[in-house]
PDB file of C-alpha atoms in Angstrom:
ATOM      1  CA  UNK A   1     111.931  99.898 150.971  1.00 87.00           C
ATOM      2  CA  UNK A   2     111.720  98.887 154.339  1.00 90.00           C
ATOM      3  CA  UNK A   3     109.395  99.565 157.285  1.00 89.00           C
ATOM      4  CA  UNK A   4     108.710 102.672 159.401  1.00 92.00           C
ATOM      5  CA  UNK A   5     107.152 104.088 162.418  1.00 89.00           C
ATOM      6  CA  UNK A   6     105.497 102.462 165.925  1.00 85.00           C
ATOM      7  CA  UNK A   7     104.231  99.901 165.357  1.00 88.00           C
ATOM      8  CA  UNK A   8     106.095  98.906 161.752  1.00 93.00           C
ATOM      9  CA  UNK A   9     104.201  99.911 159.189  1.00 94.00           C
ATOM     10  CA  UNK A  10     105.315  98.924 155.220  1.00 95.00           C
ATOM     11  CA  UNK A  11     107.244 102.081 153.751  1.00 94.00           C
ATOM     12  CA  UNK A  12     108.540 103.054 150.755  1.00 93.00           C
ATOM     13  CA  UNK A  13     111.656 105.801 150.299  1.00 92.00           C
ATOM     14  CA  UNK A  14     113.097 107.694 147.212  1.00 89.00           C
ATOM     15  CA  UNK A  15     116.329 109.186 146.583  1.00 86.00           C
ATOM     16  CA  UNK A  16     116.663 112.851 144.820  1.00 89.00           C
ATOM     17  CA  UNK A  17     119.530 114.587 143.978  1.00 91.00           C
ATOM     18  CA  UNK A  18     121.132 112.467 146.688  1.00 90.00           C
ATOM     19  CA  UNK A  19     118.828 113.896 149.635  1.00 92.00           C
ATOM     20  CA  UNK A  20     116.340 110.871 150.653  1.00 88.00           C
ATOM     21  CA  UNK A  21     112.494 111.518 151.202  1.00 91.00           C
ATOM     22  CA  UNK A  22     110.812 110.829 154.470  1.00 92.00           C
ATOM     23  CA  UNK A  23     108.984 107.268 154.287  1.00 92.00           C
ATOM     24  CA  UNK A  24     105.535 106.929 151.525  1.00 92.00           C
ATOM     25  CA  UNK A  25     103.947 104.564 153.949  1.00 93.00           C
ATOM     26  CA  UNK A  26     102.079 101.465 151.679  1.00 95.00           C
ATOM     27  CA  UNK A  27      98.539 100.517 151.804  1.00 94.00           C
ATOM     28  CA  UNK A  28      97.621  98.333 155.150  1.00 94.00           C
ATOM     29  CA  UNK A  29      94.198  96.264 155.596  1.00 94.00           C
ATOM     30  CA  UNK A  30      92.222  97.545 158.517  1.00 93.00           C
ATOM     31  CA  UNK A  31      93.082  93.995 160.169  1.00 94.00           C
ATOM     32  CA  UNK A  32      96.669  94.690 159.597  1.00 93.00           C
ATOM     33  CA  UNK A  33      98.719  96.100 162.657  1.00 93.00           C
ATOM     34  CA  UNK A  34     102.656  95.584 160.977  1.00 95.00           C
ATOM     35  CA  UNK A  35     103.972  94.802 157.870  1.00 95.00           C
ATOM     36  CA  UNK A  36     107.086  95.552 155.792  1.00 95.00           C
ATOM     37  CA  UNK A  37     108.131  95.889 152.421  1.00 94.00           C
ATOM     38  CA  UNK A  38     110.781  93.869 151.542  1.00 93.00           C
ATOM     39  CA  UNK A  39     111.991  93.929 147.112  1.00 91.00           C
ATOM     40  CA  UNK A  40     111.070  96.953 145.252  1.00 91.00           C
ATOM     41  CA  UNK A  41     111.660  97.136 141.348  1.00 90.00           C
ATOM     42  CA  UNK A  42     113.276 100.543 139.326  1.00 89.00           C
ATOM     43  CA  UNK A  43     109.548 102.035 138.652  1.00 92.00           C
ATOM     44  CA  UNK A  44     108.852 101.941 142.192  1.00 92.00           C
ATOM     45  CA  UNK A  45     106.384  98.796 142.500  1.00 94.00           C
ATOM     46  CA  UNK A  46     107.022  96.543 146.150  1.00 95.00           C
ATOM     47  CA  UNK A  47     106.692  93.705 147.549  1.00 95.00           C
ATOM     48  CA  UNK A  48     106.337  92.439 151.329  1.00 95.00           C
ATOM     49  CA  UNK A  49     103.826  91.516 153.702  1.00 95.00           C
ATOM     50  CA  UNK A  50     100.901  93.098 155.916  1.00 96.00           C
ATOM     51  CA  UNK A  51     100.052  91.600 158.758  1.00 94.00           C
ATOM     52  CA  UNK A  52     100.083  87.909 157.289  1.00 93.00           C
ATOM     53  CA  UNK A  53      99.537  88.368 154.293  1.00 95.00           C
ATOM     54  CA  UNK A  54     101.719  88.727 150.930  1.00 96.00           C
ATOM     55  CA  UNK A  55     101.214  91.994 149.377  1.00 96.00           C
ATOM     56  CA  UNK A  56     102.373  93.819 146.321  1.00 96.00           C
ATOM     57  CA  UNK A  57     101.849  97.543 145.808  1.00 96.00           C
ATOM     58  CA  UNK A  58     102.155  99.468 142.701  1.00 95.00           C
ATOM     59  CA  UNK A  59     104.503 102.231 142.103  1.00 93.00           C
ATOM     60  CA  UNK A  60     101.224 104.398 142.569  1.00 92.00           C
ATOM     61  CA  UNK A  61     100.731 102.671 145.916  1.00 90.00           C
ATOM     62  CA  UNK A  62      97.714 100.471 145.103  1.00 93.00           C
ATOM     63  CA  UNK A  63      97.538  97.161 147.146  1.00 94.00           C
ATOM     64  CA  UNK A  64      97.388  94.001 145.894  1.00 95.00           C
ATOM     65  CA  UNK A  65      97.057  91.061 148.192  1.00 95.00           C
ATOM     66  CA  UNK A  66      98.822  87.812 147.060  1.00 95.00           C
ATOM     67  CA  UNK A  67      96.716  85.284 148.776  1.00 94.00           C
ATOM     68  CA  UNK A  68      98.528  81.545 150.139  1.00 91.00           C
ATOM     69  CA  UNK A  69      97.949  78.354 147.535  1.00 89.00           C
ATOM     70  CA  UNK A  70      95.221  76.405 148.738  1.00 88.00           C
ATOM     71  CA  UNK A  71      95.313  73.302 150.331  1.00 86.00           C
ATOM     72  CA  UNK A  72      98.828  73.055 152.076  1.00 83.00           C
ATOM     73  CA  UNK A  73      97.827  74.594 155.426  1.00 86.00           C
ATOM     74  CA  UNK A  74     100.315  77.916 154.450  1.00 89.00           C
ATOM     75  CA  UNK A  75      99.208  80.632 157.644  1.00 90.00           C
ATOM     76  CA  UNK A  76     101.343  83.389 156.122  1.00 91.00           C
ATOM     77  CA  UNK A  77     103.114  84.557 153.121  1.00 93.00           C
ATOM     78  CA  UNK A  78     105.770  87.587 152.378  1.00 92.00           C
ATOM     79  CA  UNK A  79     106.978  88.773 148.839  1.00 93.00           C
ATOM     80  CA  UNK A  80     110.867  89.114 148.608  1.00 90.00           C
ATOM     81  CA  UNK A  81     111.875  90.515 145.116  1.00 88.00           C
ATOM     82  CA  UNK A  82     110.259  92.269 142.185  1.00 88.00           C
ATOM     83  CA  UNK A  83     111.874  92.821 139.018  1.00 85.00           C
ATOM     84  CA  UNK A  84     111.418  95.353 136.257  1.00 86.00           C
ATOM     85  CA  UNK A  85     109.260  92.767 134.033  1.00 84.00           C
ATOM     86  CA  UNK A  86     106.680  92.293 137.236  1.00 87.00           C
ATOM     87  CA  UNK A  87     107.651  89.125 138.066  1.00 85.00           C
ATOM     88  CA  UNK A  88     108.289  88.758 142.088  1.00 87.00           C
ATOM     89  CA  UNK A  89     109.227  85.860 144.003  1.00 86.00           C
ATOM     90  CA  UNK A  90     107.059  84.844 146.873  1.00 89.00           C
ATOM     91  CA  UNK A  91     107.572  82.693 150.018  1.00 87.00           C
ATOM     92  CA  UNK A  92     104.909  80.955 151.962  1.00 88.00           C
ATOM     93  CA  UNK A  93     104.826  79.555 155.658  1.00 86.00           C
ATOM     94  CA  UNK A  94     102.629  76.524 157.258  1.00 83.00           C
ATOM     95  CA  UNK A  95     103.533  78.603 160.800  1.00 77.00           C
ATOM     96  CA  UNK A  96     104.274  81.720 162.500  1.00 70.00           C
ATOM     97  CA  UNK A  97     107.570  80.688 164.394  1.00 68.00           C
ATOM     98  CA  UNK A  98     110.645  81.652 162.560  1.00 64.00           C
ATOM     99  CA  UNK A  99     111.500  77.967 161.398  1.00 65.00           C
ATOM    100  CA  UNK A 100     108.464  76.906 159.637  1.00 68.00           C
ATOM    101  CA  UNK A 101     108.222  74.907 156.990  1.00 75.00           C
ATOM    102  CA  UNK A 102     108.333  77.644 154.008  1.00 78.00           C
ATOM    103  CA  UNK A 103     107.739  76.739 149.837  1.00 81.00           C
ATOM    104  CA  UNK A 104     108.844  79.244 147.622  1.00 81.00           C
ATOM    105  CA  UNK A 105     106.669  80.639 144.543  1.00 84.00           C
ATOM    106  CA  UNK A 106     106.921  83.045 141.005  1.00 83.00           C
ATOM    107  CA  UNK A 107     104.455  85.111 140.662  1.00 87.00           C
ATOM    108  CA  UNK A 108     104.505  85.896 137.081  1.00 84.00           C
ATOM    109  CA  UNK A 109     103.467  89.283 135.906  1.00 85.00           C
ATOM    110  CA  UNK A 110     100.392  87.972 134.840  1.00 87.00           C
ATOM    111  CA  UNK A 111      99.018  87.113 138.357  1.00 90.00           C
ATOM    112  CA  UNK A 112      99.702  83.073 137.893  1.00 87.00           C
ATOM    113  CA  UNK A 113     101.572  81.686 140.763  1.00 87.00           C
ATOM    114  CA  UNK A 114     104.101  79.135 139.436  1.00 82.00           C
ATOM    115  CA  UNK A 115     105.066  76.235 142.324  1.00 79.00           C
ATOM    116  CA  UNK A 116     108.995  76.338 142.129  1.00 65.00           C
ATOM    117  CA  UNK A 117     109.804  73.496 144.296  1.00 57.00           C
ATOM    118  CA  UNK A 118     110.804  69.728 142.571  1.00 46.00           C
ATOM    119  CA  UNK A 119     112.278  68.717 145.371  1.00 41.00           C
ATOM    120  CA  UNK A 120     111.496  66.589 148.358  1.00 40.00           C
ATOM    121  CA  UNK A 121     108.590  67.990 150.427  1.00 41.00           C
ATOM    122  CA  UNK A 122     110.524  67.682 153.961  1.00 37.00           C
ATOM    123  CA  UNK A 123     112.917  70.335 152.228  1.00 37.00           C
ATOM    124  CA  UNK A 124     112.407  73.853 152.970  1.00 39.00           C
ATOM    125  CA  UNK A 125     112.807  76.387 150.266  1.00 42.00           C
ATOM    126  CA  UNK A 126     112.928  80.483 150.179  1.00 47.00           C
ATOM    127  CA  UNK A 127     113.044  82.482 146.874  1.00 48.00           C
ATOM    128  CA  UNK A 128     115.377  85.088 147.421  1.00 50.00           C
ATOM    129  CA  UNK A 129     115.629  87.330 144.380  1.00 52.00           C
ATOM    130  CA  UNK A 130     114.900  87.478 141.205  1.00 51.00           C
ATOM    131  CA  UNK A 131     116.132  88.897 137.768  1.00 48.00           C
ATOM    132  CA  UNK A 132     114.798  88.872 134.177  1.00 48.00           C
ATOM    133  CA  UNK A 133     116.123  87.754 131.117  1.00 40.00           C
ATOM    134  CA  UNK A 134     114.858  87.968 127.348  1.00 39.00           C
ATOM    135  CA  UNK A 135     112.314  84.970 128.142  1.00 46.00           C
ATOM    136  CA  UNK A 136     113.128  83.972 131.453  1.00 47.00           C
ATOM    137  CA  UNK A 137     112.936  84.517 135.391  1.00 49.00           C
ATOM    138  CA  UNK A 138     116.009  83.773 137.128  1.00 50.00           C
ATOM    139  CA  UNK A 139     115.271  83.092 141.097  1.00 51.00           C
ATOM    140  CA  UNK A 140     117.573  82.750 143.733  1.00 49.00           C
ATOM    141  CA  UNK A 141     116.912  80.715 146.206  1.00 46.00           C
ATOM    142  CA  UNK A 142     118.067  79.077 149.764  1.00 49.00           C
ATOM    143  CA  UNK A 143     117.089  75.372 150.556  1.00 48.00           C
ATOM    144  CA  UNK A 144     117.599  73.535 153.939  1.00 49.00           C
ATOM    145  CA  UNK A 145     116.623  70.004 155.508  1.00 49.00           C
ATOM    146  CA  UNK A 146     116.754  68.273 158.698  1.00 51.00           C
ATOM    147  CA  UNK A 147     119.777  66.566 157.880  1.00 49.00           C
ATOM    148  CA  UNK A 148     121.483  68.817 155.177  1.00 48.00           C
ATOM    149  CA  UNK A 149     123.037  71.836 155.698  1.00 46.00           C
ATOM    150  CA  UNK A 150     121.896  74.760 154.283  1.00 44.00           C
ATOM    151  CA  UNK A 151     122.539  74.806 150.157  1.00 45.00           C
ATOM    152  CA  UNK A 152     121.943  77.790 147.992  1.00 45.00           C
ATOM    153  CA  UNK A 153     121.074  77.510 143.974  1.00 48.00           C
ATOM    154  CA  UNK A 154     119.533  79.464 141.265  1.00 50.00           C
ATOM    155  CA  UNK A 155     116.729  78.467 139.536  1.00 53.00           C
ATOM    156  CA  UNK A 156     114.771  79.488 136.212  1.00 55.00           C
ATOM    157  CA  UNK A 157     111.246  79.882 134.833  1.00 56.00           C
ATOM    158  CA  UNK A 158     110.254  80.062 131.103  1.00 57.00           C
ATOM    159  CA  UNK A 159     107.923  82.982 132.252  1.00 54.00           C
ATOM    160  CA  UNK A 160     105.504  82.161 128.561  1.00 55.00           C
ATOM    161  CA  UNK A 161     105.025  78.248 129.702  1.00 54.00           C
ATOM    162  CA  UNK A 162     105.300  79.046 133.292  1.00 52.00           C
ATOM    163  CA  UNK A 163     107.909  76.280 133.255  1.00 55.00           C
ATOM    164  CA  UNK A 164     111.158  75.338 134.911  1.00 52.00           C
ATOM    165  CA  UNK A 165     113.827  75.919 132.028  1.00 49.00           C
ATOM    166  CA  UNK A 166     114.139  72.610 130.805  1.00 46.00           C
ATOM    167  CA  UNK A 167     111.119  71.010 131.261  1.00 43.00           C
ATOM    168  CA  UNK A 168     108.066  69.895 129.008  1.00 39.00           C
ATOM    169  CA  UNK A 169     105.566  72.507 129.181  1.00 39.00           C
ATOM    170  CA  UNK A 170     102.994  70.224 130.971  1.00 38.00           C
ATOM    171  CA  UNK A 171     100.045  68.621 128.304  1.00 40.00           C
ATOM    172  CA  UNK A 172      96.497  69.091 129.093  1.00 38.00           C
TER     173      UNK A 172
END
């Protein structure tokens, strides 16, 4: 996965018998000049952005739009890893310059957007990658702070509670 073409456009390439296709371009918005796709998964389903927004497509190609929680002033949003279960990591931005403020997010395969930050709000956080276990989402992610360099840890979700792994499942 990748991008492709004048002005970038988000593409998708396969591999057979060792000779490489020319780029399936993704699914665009008509308000959408660029966009890129940045984790793809085994079957073939991506994740990037489109213009500002966070998108997912299908292995078929159908677009899904991942739209910015509400309420914390997020202007754009890109998707950076899908794995085989459908769970992809997200990564939203309260700016367009390249050292916004940025909170990483799960999006479970069930469409619920799980929060993955505990820590300090003047902290920036970007989910990296992700990988599945039996009951679990494993994320990898990269943290930095005004006055802390840059520190990178891996973090899990109980993807049934939507929990991190070793929490309470909250009580309602």
């Amino acid at each position: 996965v990748g991008f492709a073409g004048g002005p970038s456009r988000p593409a998708r390439w396969t591999v057979t018998g060792g000779t490489p296709s020319g780029p399936t371009f993704l699914a665009m918005l008509t308000d959408e000049v660029t966009g890129e796709a940045l984790g793809v998964n085994d079957a073939g389903a991506a994740v990037g952005r489109a213009g500002p927004r966070a998108a997912m497509w299908s292995a078929t190609g159908a677009r899904t739009s991942v739209p910015a929680p509400p309420g914390r002033g997020f202007v754009r949003g890109e998707g950076r890893d899908i794995n085989n279960a459908g769970h992809a990591v997200f990564v939203f931005f309260d700016a367009t310059h390249e050292f916004a403020a940025a909170r990483g997010y799960v999006r479970l395969a069930s469409g619920q957007l799980v929060d993955r930050d505990t820590i300090p709000p003047q902290r920036l956080t970007e989910q990296n990658g992700t990988s599945t276990l039996e009951r679990s989402c494993a994320i990898a992610s990269t943290e930095r702070s005004p006055r802390r360099p840059v520190s990178t840890r891996s973090r899990s979700t109980d993807v049934r509670s939507s929990c991190p792994i070793g929490c309470a499942p909250r009580r309602r």
